[in-house]
Short mmCIF file of C-alpha atoms and ligand atoms in Angstrom, two decimals:
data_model
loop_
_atom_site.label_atom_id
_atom_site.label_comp_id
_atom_site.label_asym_id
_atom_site.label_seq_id
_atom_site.Cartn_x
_atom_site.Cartn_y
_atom_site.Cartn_z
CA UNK Y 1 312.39 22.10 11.72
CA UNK Y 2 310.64 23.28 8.42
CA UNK Y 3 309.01 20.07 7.86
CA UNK Y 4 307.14 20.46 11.24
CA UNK Y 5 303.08 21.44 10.78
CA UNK Y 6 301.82 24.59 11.40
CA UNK Y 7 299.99 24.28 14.87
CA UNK Y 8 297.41 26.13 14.76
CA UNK Y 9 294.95 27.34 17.62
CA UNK Y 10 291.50 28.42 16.94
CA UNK Y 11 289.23 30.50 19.23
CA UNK Y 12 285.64 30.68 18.34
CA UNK Y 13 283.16 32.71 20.37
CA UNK Y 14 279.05 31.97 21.11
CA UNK Y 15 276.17 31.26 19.08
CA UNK Y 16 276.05 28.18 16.66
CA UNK Y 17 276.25 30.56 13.67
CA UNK Y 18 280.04 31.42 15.21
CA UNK Y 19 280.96 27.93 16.46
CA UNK Y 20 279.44 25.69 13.48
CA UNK Y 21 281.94 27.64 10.71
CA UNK Y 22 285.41 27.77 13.16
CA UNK Y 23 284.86 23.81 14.08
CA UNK Y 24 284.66 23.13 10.66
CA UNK Y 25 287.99 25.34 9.74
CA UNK Y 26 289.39 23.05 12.27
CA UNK Y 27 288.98 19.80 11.15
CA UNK Y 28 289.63 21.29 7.33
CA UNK Y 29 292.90 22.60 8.66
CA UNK Y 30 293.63 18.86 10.62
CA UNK Y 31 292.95 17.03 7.11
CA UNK Y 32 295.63 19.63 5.89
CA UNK Y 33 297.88 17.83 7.96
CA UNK Y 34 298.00 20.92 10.80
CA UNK Y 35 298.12 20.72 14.50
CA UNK Y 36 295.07 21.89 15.77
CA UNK Y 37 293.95 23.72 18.60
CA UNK Y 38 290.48 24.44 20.19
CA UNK Y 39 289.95 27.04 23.00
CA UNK Y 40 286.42 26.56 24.30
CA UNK Y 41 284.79 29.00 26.76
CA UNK Y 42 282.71 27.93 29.39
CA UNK Y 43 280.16 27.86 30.55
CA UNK Y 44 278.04 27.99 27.36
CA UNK Y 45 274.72 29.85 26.39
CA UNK Y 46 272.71 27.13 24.98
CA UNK Y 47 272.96 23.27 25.02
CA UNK Y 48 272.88 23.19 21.21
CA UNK Y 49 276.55 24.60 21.75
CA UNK Y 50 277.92 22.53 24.24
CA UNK Y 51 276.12 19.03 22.65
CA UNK Y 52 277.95 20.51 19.23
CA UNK Y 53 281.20 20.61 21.26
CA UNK Y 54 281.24 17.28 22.33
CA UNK Y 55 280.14 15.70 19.58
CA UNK Y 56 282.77 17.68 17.24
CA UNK Y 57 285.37 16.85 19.88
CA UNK Y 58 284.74 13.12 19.74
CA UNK Y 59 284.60 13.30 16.42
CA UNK Y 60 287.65 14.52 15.53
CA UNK Y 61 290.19 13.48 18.58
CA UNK Y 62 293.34 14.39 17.22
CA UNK Y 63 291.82 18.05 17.90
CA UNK Y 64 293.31 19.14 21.29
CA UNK Y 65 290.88 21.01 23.30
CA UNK Y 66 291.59 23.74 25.72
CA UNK Y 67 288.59 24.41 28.44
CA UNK Y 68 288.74 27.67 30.04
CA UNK Y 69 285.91 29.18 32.54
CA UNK Y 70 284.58 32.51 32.07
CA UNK Y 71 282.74 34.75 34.40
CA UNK Y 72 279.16 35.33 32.44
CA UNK Y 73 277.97 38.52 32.86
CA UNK Y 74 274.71 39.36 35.31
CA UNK Y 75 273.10 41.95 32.97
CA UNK Y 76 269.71 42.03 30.79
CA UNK Y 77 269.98 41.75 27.03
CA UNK Y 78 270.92 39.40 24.62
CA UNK Y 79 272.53 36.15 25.75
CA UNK Y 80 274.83 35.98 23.01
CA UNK Y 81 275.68 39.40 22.91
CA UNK Y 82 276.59 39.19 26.63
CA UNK Y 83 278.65 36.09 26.11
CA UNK Y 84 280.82 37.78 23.32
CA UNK Y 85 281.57 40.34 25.98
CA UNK Y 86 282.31 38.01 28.63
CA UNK Y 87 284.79 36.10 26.77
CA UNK Y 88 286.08 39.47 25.28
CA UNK Y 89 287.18 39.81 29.16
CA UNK Y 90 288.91 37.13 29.12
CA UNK Y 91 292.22 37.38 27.44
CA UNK Y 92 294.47 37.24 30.30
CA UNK Y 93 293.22 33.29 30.28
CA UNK Y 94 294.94 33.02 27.14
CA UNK Y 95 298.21 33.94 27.99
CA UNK Y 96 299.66 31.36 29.64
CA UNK Y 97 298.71 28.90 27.22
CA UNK Y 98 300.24 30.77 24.31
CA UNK Y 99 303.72 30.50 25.87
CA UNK Y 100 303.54 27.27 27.03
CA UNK Y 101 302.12 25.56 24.55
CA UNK Y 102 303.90 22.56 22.93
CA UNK Y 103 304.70 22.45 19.78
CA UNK Y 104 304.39 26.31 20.18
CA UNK Y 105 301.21 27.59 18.65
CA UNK Y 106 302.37 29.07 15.34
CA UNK Y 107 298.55 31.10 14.71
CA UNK Y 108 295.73 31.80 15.96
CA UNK Y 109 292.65 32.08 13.85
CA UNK Y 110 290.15 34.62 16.20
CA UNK Y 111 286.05 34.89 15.69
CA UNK Y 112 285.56 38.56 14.91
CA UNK Y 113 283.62 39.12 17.69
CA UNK Y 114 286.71 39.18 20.01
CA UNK Y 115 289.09 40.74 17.88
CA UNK Y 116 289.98 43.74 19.52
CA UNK Y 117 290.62 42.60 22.88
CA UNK Y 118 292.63 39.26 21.41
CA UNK Y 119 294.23 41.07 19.08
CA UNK Y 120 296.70 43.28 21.31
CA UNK Y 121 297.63 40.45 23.75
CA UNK Y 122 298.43 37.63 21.10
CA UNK Y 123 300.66 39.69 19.31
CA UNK Y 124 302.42 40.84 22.05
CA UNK Y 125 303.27 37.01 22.38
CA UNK Y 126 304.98 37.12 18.80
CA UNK Y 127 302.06 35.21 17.23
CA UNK Y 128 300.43 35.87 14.10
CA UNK Y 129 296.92 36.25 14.23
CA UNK Y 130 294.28 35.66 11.68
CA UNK Y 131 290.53 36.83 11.91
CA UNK Y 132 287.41 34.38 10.85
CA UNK Y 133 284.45 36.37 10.06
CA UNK Y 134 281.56 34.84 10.31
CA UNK Y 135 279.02 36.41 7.40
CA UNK Y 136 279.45 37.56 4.64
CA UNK Y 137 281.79 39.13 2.23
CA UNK Y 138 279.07 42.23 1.59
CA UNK Y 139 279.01 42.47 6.08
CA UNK Y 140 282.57 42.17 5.98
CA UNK Y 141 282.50 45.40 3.52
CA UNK Y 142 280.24 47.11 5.37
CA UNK Y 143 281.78 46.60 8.97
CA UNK Y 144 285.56 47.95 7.16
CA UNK Y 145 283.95 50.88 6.20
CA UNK Y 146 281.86 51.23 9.43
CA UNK Y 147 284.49 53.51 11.25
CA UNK Y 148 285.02 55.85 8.22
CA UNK Y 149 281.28 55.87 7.67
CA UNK Y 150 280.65 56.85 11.22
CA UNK Y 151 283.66 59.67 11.01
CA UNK Y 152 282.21 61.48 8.59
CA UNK Y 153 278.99 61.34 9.38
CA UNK Y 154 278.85 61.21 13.04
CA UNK Y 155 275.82 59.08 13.29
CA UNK Y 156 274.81 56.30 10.72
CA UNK Y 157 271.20 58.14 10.15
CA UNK Y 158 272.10 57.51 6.43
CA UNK Y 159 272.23 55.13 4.17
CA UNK Y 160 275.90 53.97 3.40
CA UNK Y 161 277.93 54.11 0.27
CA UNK Y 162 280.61 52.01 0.28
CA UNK Y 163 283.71 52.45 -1.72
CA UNK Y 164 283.75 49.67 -4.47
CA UNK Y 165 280.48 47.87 -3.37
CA UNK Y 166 277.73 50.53 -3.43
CA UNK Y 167 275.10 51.94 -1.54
CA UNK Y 168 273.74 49.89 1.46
CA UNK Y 169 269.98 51.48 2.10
CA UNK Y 170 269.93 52.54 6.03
CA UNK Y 171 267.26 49.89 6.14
CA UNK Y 172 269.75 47.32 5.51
CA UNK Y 173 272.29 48.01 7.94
CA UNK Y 174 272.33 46.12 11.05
CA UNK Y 175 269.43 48.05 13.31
CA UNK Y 176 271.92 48.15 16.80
CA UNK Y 177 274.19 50.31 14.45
CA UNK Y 178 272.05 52.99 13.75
CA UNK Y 179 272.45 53.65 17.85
CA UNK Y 180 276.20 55.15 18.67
CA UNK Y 181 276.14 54.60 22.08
CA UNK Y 182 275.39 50.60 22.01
CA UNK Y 183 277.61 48.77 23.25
CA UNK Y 184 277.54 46.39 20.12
CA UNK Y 185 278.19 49.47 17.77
CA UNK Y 186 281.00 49.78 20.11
CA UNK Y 187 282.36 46.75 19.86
CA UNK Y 188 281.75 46.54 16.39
CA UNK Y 189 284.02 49.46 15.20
CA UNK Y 190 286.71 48.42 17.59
CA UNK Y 191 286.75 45.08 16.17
CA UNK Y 192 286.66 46.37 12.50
CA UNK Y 193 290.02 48.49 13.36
CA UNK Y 194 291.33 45.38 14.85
CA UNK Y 195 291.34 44.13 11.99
CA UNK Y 196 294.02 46.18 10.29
CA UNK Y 197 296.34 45.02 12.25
CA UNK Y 198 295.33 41.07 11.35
CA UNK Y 199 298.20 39.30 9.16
CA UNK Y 200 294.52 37.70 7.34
CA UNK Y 201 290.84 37.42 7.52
CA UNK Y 202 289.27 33.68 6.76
CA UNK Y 203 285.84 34.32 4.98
CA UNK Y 204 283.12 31.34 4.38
CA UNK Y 205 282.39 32.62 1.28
CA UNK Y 206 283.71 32.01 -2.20
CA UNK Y 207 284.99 34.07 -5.12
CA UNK Y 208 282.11 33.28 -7.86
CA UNK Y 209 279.31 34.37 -4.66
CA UNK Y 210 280.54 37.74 -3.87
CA UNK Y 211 282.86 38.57 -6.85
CA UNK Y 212 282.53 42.55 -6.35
CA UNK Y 213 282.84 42.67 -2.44
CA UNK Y 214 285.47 40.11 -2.75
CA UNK Y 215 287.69 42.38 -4.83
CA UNK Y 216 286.76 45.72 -3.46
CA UNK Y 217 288.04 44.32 0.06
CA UNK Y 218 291.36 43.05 -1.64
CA UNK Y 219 292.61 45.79 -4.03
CA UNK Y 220 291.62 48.60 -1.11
CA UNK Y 221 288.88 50.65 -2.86
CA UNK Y 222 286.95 50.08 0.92
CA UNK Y 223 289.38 50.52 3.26
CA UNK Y 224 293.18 51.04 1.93
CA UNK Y 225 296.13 48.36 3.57
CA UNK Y 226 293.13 46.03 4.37
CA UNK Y 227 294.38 43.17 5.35
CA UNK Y 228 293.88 40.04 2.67
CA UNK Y 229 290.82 38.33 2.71
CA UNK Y 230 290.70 34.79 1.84
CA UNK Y 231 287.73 33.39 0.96
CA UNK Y 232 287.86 29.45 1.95
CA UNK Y 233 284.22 28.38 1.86
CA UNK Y 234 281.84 27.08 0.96
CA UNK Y 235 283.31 25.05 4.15
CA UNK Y 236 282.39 21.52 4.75
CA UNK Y 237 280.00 19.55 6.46
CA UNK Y 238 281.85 17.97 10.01
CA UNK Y 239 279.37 14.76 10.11
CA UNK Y 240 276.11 13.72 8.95
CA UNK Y 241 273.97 12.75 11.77
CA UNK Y 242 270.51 10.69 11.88
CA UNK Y 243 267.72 13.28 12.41
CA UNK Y 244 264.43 12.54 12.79
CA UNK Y 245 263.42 13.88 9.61
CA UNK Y 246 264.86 12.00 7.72
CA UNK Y 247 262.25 9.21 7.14
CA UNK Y 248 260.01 11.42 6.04
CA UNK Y 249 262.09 13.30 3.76
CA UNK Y 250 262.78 9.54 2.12
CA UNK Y 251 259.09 9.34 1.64
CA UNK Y 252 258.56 12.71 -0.12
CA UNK Y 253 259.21 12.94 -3.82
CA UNK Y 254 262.24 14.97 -5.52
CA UNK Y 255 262.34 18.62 -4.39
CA UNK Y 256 258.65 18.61 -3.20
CA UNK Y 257 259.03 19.52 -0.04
CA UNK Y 258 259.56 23.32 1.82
CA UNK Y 259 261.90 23.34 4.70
CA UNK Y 260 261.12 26.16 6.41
CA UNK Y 261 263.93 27.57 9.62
CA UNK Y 262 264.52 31.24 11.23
CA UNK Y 263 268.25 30.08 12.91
CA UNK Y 264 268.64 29.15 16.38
CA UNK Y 265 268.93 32.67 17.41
CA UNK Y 266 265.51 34.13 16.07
CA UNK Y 267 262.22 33.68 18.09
CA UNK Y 268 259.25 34.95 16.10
CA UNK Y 269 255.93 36.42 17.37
CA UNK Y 270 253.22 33.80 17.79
CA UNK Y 271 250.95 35.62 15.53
CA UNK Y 272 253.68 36.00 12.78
CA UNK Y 273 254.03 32.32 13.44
CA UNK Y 274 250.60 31.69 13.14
CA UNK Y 275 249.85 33.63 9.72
CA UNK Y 276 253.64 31.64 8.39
CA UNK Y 277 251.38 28.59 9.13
CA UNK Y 278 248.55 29.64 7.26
CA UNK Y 279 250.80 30.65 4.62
CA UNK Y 280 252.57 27.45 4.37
CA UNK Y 281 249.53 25.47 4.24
CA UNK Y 282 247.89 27.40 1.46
CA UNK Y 283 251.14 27.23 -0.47
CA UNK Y 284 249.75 23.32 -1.24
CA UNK Y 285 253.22 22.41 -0.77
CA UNK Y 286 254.41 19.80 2.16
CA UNK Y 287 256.82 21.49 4.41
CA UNK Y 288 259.08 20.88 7.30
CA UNK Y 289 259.05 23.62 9.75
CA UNK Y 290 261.36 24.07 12.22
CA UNK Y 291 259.59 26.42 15.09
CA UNK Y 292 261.65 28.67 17.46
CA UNK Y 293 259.47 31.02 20.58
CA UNK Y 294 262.55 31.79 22.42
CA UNK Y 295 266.38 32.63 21.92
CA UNK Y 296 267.95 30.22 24.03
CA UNK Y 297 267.15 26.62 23.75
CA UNK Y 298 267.36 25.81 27.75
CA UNK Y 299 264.36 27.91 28.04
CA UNK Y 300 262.18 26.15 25.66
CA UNK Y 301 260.26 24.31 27.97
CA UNK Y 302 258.53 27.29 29.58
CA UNK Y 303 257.01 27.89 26.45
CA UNK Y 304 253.64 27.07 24.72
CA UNK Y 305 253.38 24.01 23.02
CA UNK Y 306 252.87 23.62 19.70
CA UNK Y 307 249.49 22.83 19.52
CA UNK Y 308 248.57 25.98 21.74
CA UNK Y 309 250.81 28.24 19.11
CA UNK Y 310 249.43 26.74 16.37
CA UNK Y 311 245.76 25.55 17.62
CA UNK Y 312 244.54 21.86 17.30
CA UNK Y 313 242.70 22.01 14.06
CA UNK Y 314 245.96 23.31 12.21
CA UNK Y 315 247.88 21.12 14.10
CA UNK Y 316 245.58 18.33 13.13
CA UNK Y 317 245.25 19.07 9.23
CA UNK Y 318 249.50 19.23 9.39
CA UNK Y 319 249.19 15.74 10.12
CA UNK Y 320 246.72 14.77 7.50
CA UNK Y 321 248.57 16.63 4.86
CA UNK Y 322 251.53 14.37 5.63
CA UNK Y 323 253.92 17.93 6.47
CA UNK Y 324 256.22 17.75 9.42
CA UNK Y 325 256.38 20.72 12.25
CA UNK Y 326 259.52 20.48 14.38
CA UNK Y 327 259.96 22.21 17.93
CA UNK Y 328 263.95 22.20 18.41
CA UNK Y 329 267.32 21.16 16.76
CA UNK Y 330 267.43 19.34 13.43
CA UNK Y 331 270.45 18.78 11.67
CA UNK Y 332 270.22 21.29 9.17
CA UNK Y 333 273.01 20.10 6.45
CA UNK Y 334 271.11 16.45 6.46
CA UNK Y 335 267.83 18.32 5.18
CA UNK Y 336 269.36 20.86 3.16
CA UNK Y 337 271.26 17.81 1.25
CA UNK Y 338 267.74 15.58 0.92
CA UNK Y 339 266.89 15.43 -2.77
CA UNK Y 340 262.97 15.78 -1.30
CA UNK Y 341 264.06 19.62 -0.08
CA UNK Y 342 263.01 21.77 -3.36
CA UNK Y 343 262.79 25.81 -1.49
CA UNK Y 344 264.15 26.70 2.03
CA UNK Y 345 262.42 29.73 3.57
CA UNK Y 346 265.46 31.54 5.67
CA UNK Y 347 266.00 34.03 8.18
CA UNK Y 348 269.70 34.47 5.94
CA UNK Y 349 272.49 33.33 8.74
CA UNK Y 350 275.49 32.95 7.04
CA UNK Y 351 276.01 29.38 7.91
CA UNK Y 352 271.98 29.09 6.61
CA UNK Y 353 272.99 30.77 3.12
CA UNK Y 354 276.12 29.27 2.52
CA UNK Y 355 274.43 25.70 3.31
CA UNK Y 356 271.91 26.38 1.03
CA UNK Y 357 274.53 27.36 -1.70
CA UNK Y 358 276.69 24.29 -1.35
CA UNK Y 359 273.44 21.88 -2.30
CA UNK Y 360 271.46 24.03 -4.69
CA UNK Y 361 268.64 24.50 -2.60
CA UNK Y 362 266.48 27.99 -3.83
CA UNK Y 363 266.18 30.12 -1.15
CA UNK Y 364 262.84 32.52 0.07
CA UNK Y 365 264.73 35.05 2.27
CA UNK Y 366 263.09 36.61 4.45
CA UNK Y 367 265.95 38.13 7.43
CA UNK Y 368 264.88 39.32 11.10
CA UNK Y 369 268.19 40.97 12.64
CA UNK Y 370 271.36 42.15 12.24
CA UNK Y 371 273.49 41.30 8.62
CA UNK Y 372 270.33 39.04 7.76
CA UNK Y 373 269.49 41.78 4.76
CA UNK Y 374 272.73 42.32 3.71
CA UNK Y 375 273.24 38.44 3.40
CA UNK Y 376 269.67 38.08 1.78
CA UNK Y 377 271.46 40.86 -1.20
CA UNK Y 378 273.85 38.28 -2.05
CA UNK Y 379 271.09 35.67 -2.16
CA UNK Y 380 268.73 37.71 -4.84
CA UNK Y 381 272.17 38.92 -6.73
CA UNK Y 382 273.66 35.60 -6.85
CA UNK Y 383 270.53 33.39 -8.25
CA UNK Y 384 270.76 31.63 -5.12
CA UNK Y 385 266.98 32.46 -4.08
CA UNK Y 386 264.72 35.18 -3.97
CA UNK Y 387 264.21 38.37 -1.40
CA UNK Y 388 260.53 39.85 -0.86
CA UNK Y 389 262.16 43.12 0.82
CA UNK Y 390 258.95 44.65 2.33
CA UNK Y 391 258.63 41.83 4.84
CA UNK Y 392 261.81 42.55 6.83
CA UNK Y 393 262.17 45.06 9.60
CA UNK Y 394 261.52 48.75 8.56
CA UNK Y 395 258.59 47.85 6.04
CA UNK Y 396 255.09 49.22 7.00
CA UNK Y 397 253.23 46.07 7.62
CA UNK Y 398 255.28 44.42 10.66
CA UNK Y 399 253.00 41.24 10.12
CA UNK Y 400 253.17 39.38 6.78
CA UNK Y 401 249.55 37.66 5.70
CA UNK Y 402 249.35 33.89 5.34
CA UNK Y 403 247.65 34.64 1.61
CA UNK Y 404 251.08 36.49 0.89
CA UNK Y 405 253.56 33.95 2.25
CA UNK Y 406 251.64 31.58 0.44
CA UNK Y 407 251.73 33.20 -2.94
CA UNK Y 408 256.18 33.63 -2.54
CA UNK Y 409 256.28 29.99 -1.17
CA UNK Y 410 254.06 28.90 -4.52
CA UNK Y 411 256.59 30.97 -6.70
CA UNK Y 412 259.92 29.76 -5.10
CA UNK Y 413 258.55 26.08 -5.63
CA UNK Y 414 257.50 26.52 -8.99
CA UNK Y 415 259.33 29.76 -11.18
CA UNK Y 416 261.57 27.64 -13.34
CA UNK Y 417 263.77 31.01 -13.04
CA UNK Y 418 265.03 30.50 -9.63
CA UNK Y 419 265.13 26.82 -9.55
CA UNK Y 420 267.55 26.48 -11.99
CA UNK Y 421 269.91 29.49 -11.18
CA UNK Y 422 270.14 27.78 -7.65
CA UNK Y 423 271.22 24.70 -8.69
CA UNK Y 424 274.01 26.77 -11.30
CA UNK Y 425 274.94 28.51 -7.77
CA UNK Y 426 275.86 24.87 -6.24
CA UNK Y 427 278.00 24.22 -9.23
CA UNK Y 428 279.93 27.08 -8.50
CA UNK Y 429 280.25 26.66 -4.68
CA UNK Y 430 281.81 22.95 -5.52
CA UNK Y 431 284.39 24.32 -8.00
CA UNK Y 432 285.53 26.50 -5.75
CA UNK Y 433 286.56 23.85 -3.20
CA UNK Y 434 287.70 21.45 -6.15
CA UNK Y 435 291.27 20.77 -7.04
CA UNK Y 436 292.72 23.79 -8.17
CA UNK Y 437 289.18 25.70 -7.39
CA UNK Y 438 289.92 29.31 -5.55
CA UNK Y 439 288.68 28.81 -1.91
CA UNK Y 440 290.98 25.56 -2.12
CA UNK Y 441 294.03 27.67 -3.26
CA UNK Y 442 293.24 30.31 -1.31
CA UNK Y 443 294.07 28.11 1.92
CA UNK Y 444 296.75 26.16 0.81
CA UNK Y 445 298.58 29.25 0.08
CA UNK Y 446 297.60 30.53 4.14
CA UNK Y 447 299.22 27.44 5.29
CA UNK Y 448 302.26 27.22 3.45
CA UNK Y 449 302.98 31.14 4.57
CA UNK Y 450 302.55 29.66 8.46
CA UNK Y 451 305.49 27.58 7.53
CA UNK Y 452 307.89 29.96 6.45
BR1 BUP L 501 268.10 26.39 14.19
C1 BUP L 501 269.30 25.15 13.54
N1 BUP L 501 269.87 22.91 13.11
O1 BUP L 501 267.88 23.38 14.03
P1 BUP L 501 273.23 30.66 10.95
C2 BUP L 501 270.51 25.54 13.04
N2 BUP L 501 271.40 24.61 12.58
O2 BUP L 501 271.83 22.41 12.18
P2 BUP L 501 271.97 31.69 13.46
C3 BUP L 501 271.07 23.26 12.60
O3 BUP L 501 273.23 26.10 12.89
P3 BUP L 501 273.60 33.91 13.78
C4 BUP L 501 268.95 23.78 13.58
O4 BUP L 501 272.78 24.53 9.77
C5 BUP L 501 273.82 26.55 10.68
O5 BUP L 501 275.00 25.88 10.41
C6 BUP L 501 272.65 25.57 10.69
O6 BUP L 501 273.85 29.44 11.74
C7 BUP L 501 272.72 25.03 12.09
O7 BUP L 501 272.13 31.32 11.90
C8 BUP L 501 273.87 27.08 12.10
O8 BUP L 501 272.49 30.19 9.78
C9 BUP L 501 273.12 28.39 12.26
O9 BUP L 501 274.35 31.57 10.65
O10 BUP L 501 273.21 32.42 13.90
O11 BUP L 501 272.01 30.49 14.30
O12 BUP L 501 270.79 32.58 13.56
O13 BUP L 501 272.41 34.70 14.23
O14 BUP L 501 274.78 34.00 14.71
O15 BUP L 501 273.94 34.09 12.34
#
């Protein structure tokens, strides 16, 4: 009848930067009063993932869950990047739970990572499909105009000037994309065609963020007949969990304190690491560092410890300084929330920036891979934070000095600039999911059209 809910299925893909923002779409759309789906692949890269998974799916039982067993692929490279095209195999798995389902699954909301292989076969089951991209508004820009871009000018040598948005500096694009023939650039522009054919794309981002992108993308000055994007973030927290921080953080005075996190996905070089610890110490500040030497989290055993990364004495004077160094997973929203937190040094995941944008917190970006700079320009234009371009990838010093990091940390802590813009950034992100606020409209209108 037309008073039944929408049942909606979701289908997120790997990495905690892709499963952290469609888990919390689900239990948004549940409190909406929707049926909800989850289609989890197994088995999973890291255990951060599949501890998230159980916890979210305890949390939230009224979520039905659908398990379904890939074959992971037996190839070097990325993990993640090999799980995206493992479960990009694996449509045929879907099928028979799209026409059996009961009540019938009215949508499907699809990571964009599996778009194009998703795409084809749910529609051919008469379902509409929407697409949840996972970055930004600017990425989102750049991969709809990635196809054109690469039409014209065969290879993406150049920098990029997007219709409506601007020019993207070749240093900023994503460095895989600058190579044709890699399988991710692959992927990438058959996923961006994909998504023409997408009744909707879901967007954590909001309106006030990423005004220009935002509206570029919508009247189609990018890419004309673009499908709507709706911006629904910034999207909310799923549960606050005890981490072992957070003592400490209650013993630190208002926004004293530098948290300090490169993602779960970015492993730095122990010197790097080593001259960040310099830096942070000299900054005077007390920090809590969050320390990553390898991309997956089931091989983080085989690695040095700390005290061999970091040497004794450092280690040591840490301790007497009362600052906190953390090998491992932290709950993030927990510390970015903590009045103590006053400057979060980021590697600019979307999930990291949007975070930070939801509680205020000024952000010292400094990205490693992939969108990271395109996601660290809506940080500097926004007020959210500040972006010391020269340390990313293509600058001529690879390794950043400890007397340098120390000297940005200093100024992100202290330049009254930037720690009041941030703050005026947080207001922003909370009217927008307020009563009446756009990323609030902008999904109650997507679920009342799944009911006509
Ligand atoms: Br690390 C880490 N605790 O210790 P991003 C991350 N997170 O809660 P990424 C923790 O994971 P990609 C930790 O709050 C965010 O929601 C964090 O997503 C949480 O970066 C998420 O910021 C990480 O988008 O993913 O993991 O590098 O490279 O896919 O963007």
């Amino acid at each position: 009848s037309d008073d039944e809910p929408p049942h909606i299925a979701l289908l997120p893909s790997a990495g905690m930067g892709h499963l952290t923002p469609l888990c919390q779409q689900a239990a948004t759309l549940l409190g909406y009063g929707c049926k909800v789906s989850l289609i989890v692949f197994h088995p999973m890269v890291s255990s951060s993932e599949s501890h998230f998974i159980t916890t979210f799916l305890s949390s939230f039982p009224s979520i039905h869950s659908i398990h379904l067993n890939i074959t992971p692929l037996n190839a070097p490279g990325d993990p993640f990047f090999l799980q995206f095209e493992s479960i990009r195999r694996s449509p045929h798995l879907l099928l028979p739970l799209l026409n059996s389902s009961s009540p019938r699954i009215t949508s499907l909301i699809v990571d964009m990572t599996l778009a194009s292989t998703f795409l084809p076969v749910i529609s051919s089951a008469g379902i509409s499909t929407y697409i949840f991209f996972t970055s930004s508004a600017a990425m989102l820009s750049l991969c709809a105009y990635f196809p054109t871009h690469i039409n014209a000018r065969k290879i993406s040598t150049c920098d990029m000037e997007i219709p409506g948005v601007g020019v993207i500096p070749k240093v900023s694009i994503p460095p895989l994309l600058h190579n044709p023939d890699h399988l991710f650039t692959t992927q990438f522009i058959e996923n961006s065609l994909a998504f023409q054919q997408a009744s909707g794309i879901l967007i954590n981002t909001f309106d006030d963020l990423e005004p220009e992108a935002l509206m570029a993308l919508n009247n189609g000055v990018v890419v004309p007949g673009f499908p709507r994007v709706i911006p629904v973030g910034p999207l909310k927290q799923l549960f606050l969990k005890e981490t072992s921080a957070l003592a400490w953080l209650d013993a630190q005075p208002e926004r004293s304190v530098v948290y300090v996190s490169f993602g779960s996905r970015t492993a730095m070089s122990v010197e790097q690491i080593r001259e960040l610890g310099v830096g942070l110490e000299r900054s005077g500040f007390r920090f809590l560092w969050v320390i990553k030497t390898k991309k997956v989290d089931k091989e983080e055993e085989q690695v040095l410890e700390l005290e061999e990364v970091l040497g004794e004495e450092f280690m040591e004077s840490i301790k007497a300084k009362g600052s906190m160094v953390v090998r491992g997973w932290v709950e993030q929203e927990v510390i970015l929330k903590h009045e103590a937190v006053g400057g979060f040094v980021s590697h600019c995941g979307w999930n990291s920036v949007m975070e930070a944008a939801l509680y205020g917190v000024p952000v010292l970006a400094w990205p490693q891979h992939g969108d990271q700079k395109m996601n660290a320009g809506v940080v500097k234009r926004s007020g959210l934070g500040m972006w010391v371009e020269e340390w990313s990838w293509g600058g001529e010093e690879k390794l950043v000095k400890g007397e340098e990091i120390a000297k940005r940390v200093k100024e992100l802590m202290e330049s009254t600039t930037v720690q009041s813009s941030a703050p005026r950034v947080a207001v922003k992100a909370m009217n927008a999911i307020a009563e009446r606020g756009s990323s609030r409209k902008g999904l109650t209108e997507f679920i009342a059209k799944l009911k006509v």
